[in-house]
C-alpha cells in the first residue's frame, strides 16, 4: 500500500498535542483589528482545540504528525 500524503495546508494550521488532541489558532486576528477591543484581540492570540466533531476529519489530513 502506498503511504498516505499529509495535507500540507492542514499541516501548517494544526498540531497534535501530547494527549492526541488537535490544536488550532483562532480566526479573525489577521486584519481589520482597529474595530476590535483590546480584550478581544488578546483572547484571539490564544490557541484552542479543534471540536470533537471535526477532530476525526482533521486527523485524516495530518496522519503522521
mmCIF file of C-alpha atoms in Angstrom:
data_model
loop_
_atom_site.group_PDB
_atom_site.id
_atom_site.type_symbol
_atom_site.label_atom_id
_atom_site.label_comp_id
_atom_site.label_asym_id
_atom_site.label_seq_id
_atom_site.Cartn_x
_atom_site.Cartn_y
_atom_site.Cartn_z
ATOM 1 C CA UNK A 1 0.000 0.000 0.000
ATOM 2 C CA UNK A 2 1.252 3.495 -0.728
ATOM 3 C CA UNK A 3 1.716 5.904 2.115
ATOM 4 C CA UNK A 4 -0.933 8.498 2.862
ATOM 5 C CA UNK A 5 0.031 12.031 1.996
ATOM 6 C CA UNK A 6 -0.173 14.813 4.552
ATOM 7 C CA UNK A 7 -2.413 17.697 3.515
ATOM 8 C CA UNK A 8 0.151 20.498 3.526
ATOM 9 C CA UNK A 9 -2.417 23.245 4.114
ATOM 10 C CA UNK A 10 -3.691 21.434 7.199
ATOM 11 C CA UNK A 11 -0.159 20.705 8.411
ATOM 12 C CA UNK A 12 0.522 24.433 8.585
ATOM 13 C CA UNK A 13 -2.669 25.125 10.555
ATOM 14 C CA UNK A 14 -2.939 22.240 13.019
ATOM 15 C CA UNK A 15 -0.643 20.483 15.515
ATOM 16 C CA UNK A 16 -1.209 17.456 17.700
ATOM 17 C CA UNK A 17 -0.807 17.727 21.469
ATOM 18 C CA UNK A 18 0.819 15.118 23.667
ATOM 19 C CA UNK A 19 -2.597 13.782 24.647
ATOM 20 C CA UNK A 20 -3.555 13.378 20.983
ATOM 21 C CA UNK A 21 -5.868 16.372 20.733
ATOM 22 C CA UNK A 22 -5.524 18.764 17.805
ATOM 23 C CA UNK A 23 -4.607 22.401 18.395
ATOM 24 C CA UNK A 24 -5.646 25.271 16.160
ATOM 25 C CA UNK A 25 -5.330 29.029 16.202
ATOM 26 C CA UNK A 26 -8.349 31.311 16.360
ATOM 27 C CA UNK A 27 -9.771 33.162 13.370
ATOM 28 C CA UNK A 28 -10.393 36.913 12.937
ATOM 29 C CA UNK A 29 -6.944 38.035 14.087
ATOM 30 C CA UNK A 30 -5.287 38.832 10.764
ATOM 31 C CA UNK A 31 -6.819 42.136 9.630
ATOM 32 C CA UNK A 32 -9.450 44.786 10.461
ATOM 33 C CA UNK A 33 -8.153 44.896 14.019
ATOM 34 C CA UNK A 34 -8.924 48.566 14.649
ATOM 35 C CA UNK A 35 -12.578 47.931 15.419
ATOM 36 C CA UNK A 36 -11.919 45.089 17.853
ATOM 37 C CA UNK A 37 -11.410 45.713 21.537
ATOM 38 C CA UNK A 38 -8.005 45.012 23.096
ATOM 39 C CA UNK A 39 -9.565 42.301 25.253
ATOM 40 C CA UNK A 40 -10.993 40.567 22.194
ATOM 41 C CA UNK A 41 -7.665 40.758 20.337
ATOM 42 C CA UNK A 42 -5.838 39.420 23.381
ATOM 43 C CA UNK A 43 -8.164 36.399 23.526
ATOM 44 C CA UNK A 44 -7.712 35.756 19.803
ATOM 45 C CA UNK A 45 -3.957 35.284 20.370
ATOM 46 C CA UNK A 46 -4.540 32.154 22.407
ATOM 47 C CA UNK A 47 -4.837 28.778 20.724
ATOM 48 C CA UNK A 48 -7.683 26.359 21.240
ATOM 49 C CA UNK A 49 -8.609 22.777 20.402
ATOM 50 C CA UNK A 50 -10.476 21.513 17.369
ATOM 51 C CA UNK A 51 -14.022 20.456 18.227
ATOM 52 C CA UNK A 52 -14.750 16.779 18.848
ATOM 53 C CA UNK A 53 -16.952 16.652 15.744
ATOM 54 C CA UNK A 54 -14.190 17.963 13.452
ATOM 55 C CA UNK A 55 -11.228 16.196 15.059
ATOM 56 C CA UNK A 56 -11.535 12.903 13.092
ATOM 57 C CA UNK A 57 -11.687 14.808 9.784
ATOM 58 C CA UNK A 58 -8.620 16.894 10.627
ATOM 59 C CA UNK A 59 -6.737 13.846 11.925
ATOM 60 C CA UNK A 60 -7.092 12.196 8.498
ATOM 61 C CA UNK A 61 -5.427 15.214 6.913
ATOM 62 C CA UNK A 62 -2.394 15.056 9.222
ATOM 63 C CA UNK A 63 -1.745 11.307 9.653
ATOM 64 C CA UNK A 64 1.964 11.478 10.572
ATOM 65 C CA UNK A 65 2.022 14.453 12.911
#
